[in-house]
Coordinates of C-alpha atoms in Angstrom, one line a residue:
M1 CA 0.0 0.0 0.0
F2 CA 2.8 2.4 0.9
W3 CA 6.5 2.6 0.0
H4 CA 9.1 5.0 1.2
H5 CA 12.7 6.0 0.5
L6 CA 14.6 8.0 3.0
L7 CA 17.7 10.0 2.1
K8 CA 21.0 9.3 4.0
S9 CA 21.6 12.0 6.5
F10 CA 23.9 13.1 9.4
R11 CA 22.8 14.3 12.7
F12 CA 24.5 17.0 14.8
S13 CA 24.0 19.1 17.8
L14 CA 25.0 22.7 18.5
G15 CA 26.5 22.2 21.8
R16 CA 25.7 25.7 23.0
R17 CA 29.0 27.2 21.9
I18 CA 29.3 30.1 19.5
R19 CA 32.5 31.4 17.8
G20 CA 34.9 28.9 19.5
V21 CA 35.6 26.3 22.2
P22 CA 37.7 26.7 25.3
D23 CA 40.3 24.2 23.9
L24 CA 40.7 23.8 20.1
S25 CA 42.3 20.5 20.7
E26 CA 38.9 19.1 21.6
L27 CA 37.7 19.4 18.0
P28 CA 37.5 16.1 16.3
S29 CA 39.8 15.2 13.4
G30 CA 38.5 16.6 10.1
A31 CA 36.2 19.2 11.7
V32 CA 38.0 21.9 9.8
A33 CA 40.0 21.9 6.5
G34 CA 43.3 23.0 8.0
L35 CA 44.6 23.8 11.5
P36 CA 41.8 25.0 13.9
V37 CA 41.6 28.7 14.1
P38 CA 39.3 30.6 16.5
F39 CA 36.5 32.7 14.9
S40 CA 37.1 36.4 14.7
G41 CA 34.1 38.6 13.9
C42 CA 30.6 39.4 15.1
V43 CA 27.5 37.4 15.8
R44 CA 24.3 39.4 16.2
R45 CA 21.4 37.0 16.0
L46 CA 21.0 33.3 16.8
W47 CA 18.0 31.2 15.7
L48 CA 17.4 27.5 16.7
N49 CA 14.5 25.6 15.1
W50 CA 13.0 28.9 13.9
R51 CA 13.1 30.4 17.4
S52 CA 15.1 33.5 18.2
V53 CA 17.6 33.1 21.1
T54 CA 18.6 36.5 22.5
L55 CA 22.3 36.8 23.3
N56 CA 22.0 38.4 26.7
E57 CA 22.9 37.8 30.3
Q58 CA 19.9 35.5 30.9
N59 CA 20.8 33.1 28.0
I60 CA 24.7 33.2 28.1
I61 CA 26.0 30.6 30.5
A62 CA 29.7 31.4 30.1
A63 CA 31.9 33.5 27.9
R64 CA 35.3 35.1 27.7
N65 CA 37.1 37.8 25.7
I66 CA 33.8 39.1 24.2
N67 CA 33.7 42.8 23.2
D68 CA 31.0 45.1 21.8
C69 CA 30.8 44.9 18.0
D70 CA 28.7 48.0 17.4
G71 CA 31.0 50.5 19.0
T72 CA 28.2 52.8 20.4
A73 CA 25.7 52.6 23.2
C74 CA 23.0 52.3 20.5
G75 CA 24.1 48.9 19.3
G76 CA 22.2 46.9 16.6
D77 CA 20.2 44.9 19.2
I78 CA 19.6 47.4 21.9
C79 CA 16.0 47.9 20.8
Y80 CA 14.0 44.8 19.8
N81 CA 11.1 44.4 17.4
G82 CA 11.8 47.3 15.1
G83 CA 12.4 49.9 17.9
S84 CA 14.7 52.8 17.2
C85 CA 17.5 53.8 19.6
W86 CA 18.5 57.3 20.7
L87 CA 21.0 58.6 23.3
T88 CA 20.3 60.8 26.3
A89 CA 22.6 63.6 27.4
N90 CA 24.4 61.1 29.6
N91 CA 25.0 58.8 26.6
R92 CA 22.3 56.3 27.9
P93 CA 20.5 54.3 25.1
M94 CA 16.7 54.7 25.0
C95 CA 14.1 53.1 22.7
N96 CA 11.2 54.4 20.7
C97 CA 8.9 51.5 20.2
P98 CA 6.3 50.6 17.5
Q99 CA 2.7 50.7 18.7
Q100 CA 2.6 46.9 19.0
Y101 CA 5.5 46.8 21.6
I102 CA 6.3 48.4 25.0
G103 CA 9.1 48.1 27.6
E104 CA 12.5 49.6 28.1
R105 CA 13.8 47.8 25.0
C106 CA 10.5 47.2 23.2
E107 CA 10.6 43.6 24.4
K108 CA 7.0 43.3 25.6
Q109 CA 4.3 42.6 23.0
V110 CA 1.0 44.4 23.2
S111 CA -2.1 42.2 22.9
C112 CA -3.7 42.0 19.5
V113 CA -7.0 42.7 21.3
E114 CA -5.6 46.3 21.7
V115 CA -3.9 46.9 18.3
G116 CA -5.5 44.3 16.0
C117 CA -3.9 42.1 13.4
E118 CA -2.8 43.3 9.9
N119 CA -3.6 41.7 6.5
N120 CA -6.9 40.1 7.5
G121 CA -5.3 38.2 10.4
R122 CA -7.5 37.0 13.3
C123 CA -6.9 37.7 16.9
V124 CA -7.6 34.4 18.6
K125 CA -6.9 32.5 21.8
H126 CA -4.5 29.6 21.4
N127 CA -3.3 27.5 24.3
K128 CA -4.4 30.2 26.8
E129 CA -2.5 32.8 24.8
I130 CA -4.2 35.6 22.7
R131 CA -2.3 36.2 19.4
C132 CA -2.8 36.8 15.7
S133 CA -3.6 33.9 13.4
C134 CA -2.3 34.8 10.0
P135 CA -3.6 33.9 6.5
T136 CA -1.4 32.3 3.9
G137 CA 1.3 34.6 2.7
W138 CA 1.7 36.5 6.0
T139 CA 3.5 35.9 9.3
G140 CA 4.8 37.7 12.3
P141 CA 3.3 38.6 15.7
F142 CA 0.7 40.9 13.9
C143 CA 0.7 39.3 10.4
N144 CA 2.9 42.2 9.3
L145 CA 5.7 40.2 7.6
E146 CA 5.2 38.8 4.1
V147 CA 6.2 35.2 3.5
P148 CA 8.2 34.6 0.3
T149 CA 7.3 31.8 -2.1
G150 CA 9.1 28.7 -1.2
A151 CA 9.0 25.6 1.1
P152 CA 6.4 26.4 3.7
H153 CA 7.3 26.0 7.4
F154 CA 4.7 24.6 9.9
G155 CA 5.1 25.8 13.4
G156 CA 2.7 23.4 15.2
D157 CA -0.3 25.7 14.9
S158 CA -0.3 25.8 11.1
F159 CA -2.5 24.2 8.4
L160 CA -2.9 24.2 4.6
V161 CA -5.9 22.8 2.8
V162 CA -4.7 21.3 -0.5
D163 CA -7.3 21.0 -3.3
S164 CA -6.9 19.6 -6.8
Q165 CA -8.1 22.8 -8.5
H166 CA -4.8 24.5 -7.8
I167 CA -2.4 21.8 -8.9
L168 CA -1.2 23.2 -12.2
T169 CA 2.5 22.1 -12.4
K170 CA 3.2 19.0 -14.4
R171 CA 5.9 16.7 -13.2
G172 CA 8.9 16.3 -15.5
G173 CA 8.1 19.5 -17.4
G174 CA 6.1 19.6 -20.6
E175 CA 3.0 21.6 -21.6
L176 CA 0.0 21.7 -19.3
E177 CA -3.4 20.8 -20.6
D178 CA -6.2 23.4 -20.6
F179 CA -7.1 24.2 -17.0
I180 CA -10.7 23.0 -17.3
N181 CA -9.6 19.6 -18.6
V182 CA -7.0 19.3 -15.9
E183 CA -9.5 20.2 -13.2
K184 CA -12.1 17.7 -14.5
E185 CA -9.5 15.0 -14.8
L186 CA -8.3 15.5 -11.2
N187 CA -11.7 15.7 -9.7
D188 CA -12.8 12.5 -11.5
Y189 CA -9.7 10.6 -10.6
V190 CA -9.1 8.8 -7.3
I191 CA -5.8 10.0 -5.9
T192 CA -3.6 6.9 -5.3
Y193 CA -0.1 8.4 -5.4
L194 CA 1.8 11.2 -3.6
F195 CA 5.4 12.3 -3.6
L196 CA 6.4 14.2 -0.5
N197 CA 9.6 16.0 0.4
F198 CA 9.7 17.1 4.0
S199 CA 12.0 18.0 6.9
T200 CA 11.5 18.3 10.6
A201 CA 13.5 18.2 13.9
Q202 CA 10.4 17.5 16.0
H203 CA 9.9 13.9 17.3
D204 CA 6.1 13.9 17.3
G205 CA 3.5 15.4 14.9
M206 CA 0.8 14.8 12.4
I207 CA 1.8 15.6 8.8
F208 CA -1.2 14.3 6.8
W209 CA -4.7 13.2 7.4
T210 CA -7.4 12.4 4.9
S211 CA -10.8 10.8 5.5
Q212 CA -14.0 10.1 3.4
N213 CA -17.1 8.6 4.8
N214 CA -15.7 6.2 7.4
E215 CA -12.4 5.5 5.8
F216 CA -9.2 7.3 6.9
L217 CA -5.5 7.5 6.1
G218 CA -2.8 9.4 8.1
L219 CA 0.9 10.0 8.2
G220 CA 2.9 11.5 11.0
I221 CA 6.0 11.1 13.2
E222 CA 6.1 9.4 16.6
T223 CA 9.3 9.3 18.7
G224 CA 11.2 10.4 15.7
F225 CA 10.1 7.6 13.4
M226 CA 7.5 7.5 10.5
K227 CA 4.0 6.5 11.5
I228 CA 1.3 5.4 9.1
V229 CA -2.3 4.7 10.0
W230 CA -5.3 3.6 8.0
G231 CA -8.6 1.8 8.4
M232 CA -12.4 2.1 8.6
L233 CA -14.0 3.7 11.6
G234 CA -15.6 1.2 13.9
V235 CA -14.5 -1.7 11.8
I236 CA -10.7 -1.8 11.5
K237 CA -7.8 0.3 12.5
K238 CA -4.2 -0.3 11.5
E239 CA -1.0 1.5 12.3
I240 CA 2.7 1.0 11.5
L241 CA 5.7 2.6 13.1
L242 CA 8.6 2.2 10.7
P243 CA 11.6 1.0 12.7
G244 CA 15.2 2.0 12.2
L245 CA 14.5 5.0 10.0
L246 CA 14.8 8.2 12.0
V247 CA 13.3 11.1 10.2
A248 CA 13.3 13.8 12.9
D249 CA 16.8 14.9 12.1
G250 CA 16.3 18.2 10.4
T251 CA 17.3 16.9 6.9
W252 CA 15.1 16.4 3.8
H253 CA 13.4 13.0 3.3
T254 CA 11.1 11.7 0.6
L255 CA 8.0 9.6 0.9
T256 CA 5.0 8.5 -1.2
M257 CA 1.4 8.2 0.0
N258 CA -2.2 9.7 -0.2
T259 CA -3.6 12.9 1.4
S260 CA -6.0 15.8 1.1
E261 CA -5.1 18.1 4.0
K262 CA -1.6 18.6 5.3
G263 CA 0.2 20.1 8.2
G264 CA -2.6 20.3 10.7
F265 CA -6.3 21.2 11.1
P266 CA -8.2 24.5 11.1
E267 CA -8.7 26.1 14.5
H268 CA -12.0 24.4 15.4
Q269 CA -10.6 20.9 14.7
N270 CA -8.5 19.1 17.2
V271 CA -5.7 16.8 16.1
I272 CA -6.4 14.1 18.7
D273 CA -10.2 14.0 18.0
E274 CA -9.9 14.2 14.2
T275 CA -7.3 11.4 14.0
F276 CA -9.1 9.2 16.6
G277 CA -6.2 9.5 18.9
F278 CA -3.5 8.2 16.5
F279 CA -1.7 11.5 16.6
Q280 CA -1.3 13.9 19.6
T281 CA 0.3 17.0 18.1
P282 CA 0.4 18.9 14.8
F283 CA 3.4 18.8 12.4
S284 CA 6.3 21.2 13.0
G285 CA 8.8 21.4 10.1
C286 CA 9.0 22.0 6.3
I287 CA 7.4 20.6 3.2
K288 CA 9.1 21.4 -0.1
E289 CA 7.1 19.5 -2.7
I290 CA 4.0 17.3 -3.1
A291 CA 3.2 15.4 -6.3
W292 CA -0.2 13.8 -7.0
N293 CA -0.9 10.7 -9.2
E294 CA 2.7 10.8 -10.6
Q295 CA 1.6 13.6 -13.0
F296 CA 1.0 16.9 -11.1
T297 CA 3.1 18.5 -8.4
I298 CA 2.8 21.4 -6.0
L299 CA 5.8 23.7 -5.6
D300 CA 4.0 27.0 -4.9
F301 CA 1.9 26.7 -1.8
S302 CA 0.8 30.3 -1.7
K303 CA -2.4 29.5 -3.6
F304 CA -3.9 27.4 -0.8
T305 CA -6.1 28.3 2.1
G306 CA -4.3 28.1 5.4
E307 CA -3.1 29.9 8.5
N308 CA 0.2 30.5 10.4
V309 CA 2.4 29.1 7.6
G310 CA 5.9 30.5 7.4
S311 CA 8.8 30.0 5.1
C312 CA 11.7 27.5 5.5
E313 CA 13.9 29.8 3.5
L314 CA 13.7 32.9 5.6
I315 CA 14.8 33.8 9.1
Y316 CA 12.8 36.8 10.3
P317 CA 14.5 39.7 12.0

């Protein structure tokens, strides 16, 4: 029913050290091309799994021989979230903050209940937190950052609804048929094939779920391994956890199967309820390409309805 092929990959961890190590002799053989040389330069921003890590006293455990790279009291990261820095008569840095932020360094976010969401975003309650839920093409705390076309990133609260009417790229090149004929062919044809190129570092999450009448089919990750479930509600339920093939390693993997919705469910639908308890959490990671029925592929995901979908090719300031 299913087959899969996983690309060879290497795993690594950051080790919480930036710029260098206390003793360069600790580096493994072959870690650098020549003799190990300490890094000389500046590091302004650090992102881990699409989350910003502020390089301040609260997050830095140990350091030595670190100097200011900006040269003035108004350094590049004095004011957060787009705030502008100015100096008092005593050369003390102060911040002017955008309306969505307050605090000495613009570090505190104002509730979207007070300032609203941009670009048709919705101010909703999610896990006891009130924040903006952004339509496809927009991201950021207030849906104020445009998402470039590319591999979409799912952050655990994201979803995309994929429908056949928007699949207009033919695999392997060649001319596309007239749109009406393509649409009719896809609507009349039962989807039995899918090519998926995905990447994630999360060990649990639902990637796909499709159901019609009482039949269902799902794909996800459990404890770092691929999980496939299918069956008929109330009659038969099957699940397979593929052993020995770790996919939660942050590299790209390929797989073929069947789906209609991907990445998660809309706000009113719960992952646990919709998947009959087979999956506990939504997918967090990237999807680069989907191909249907060995003929048509999706490379541009901007045409589809969804929310809170970012980009895997962009680190936001």
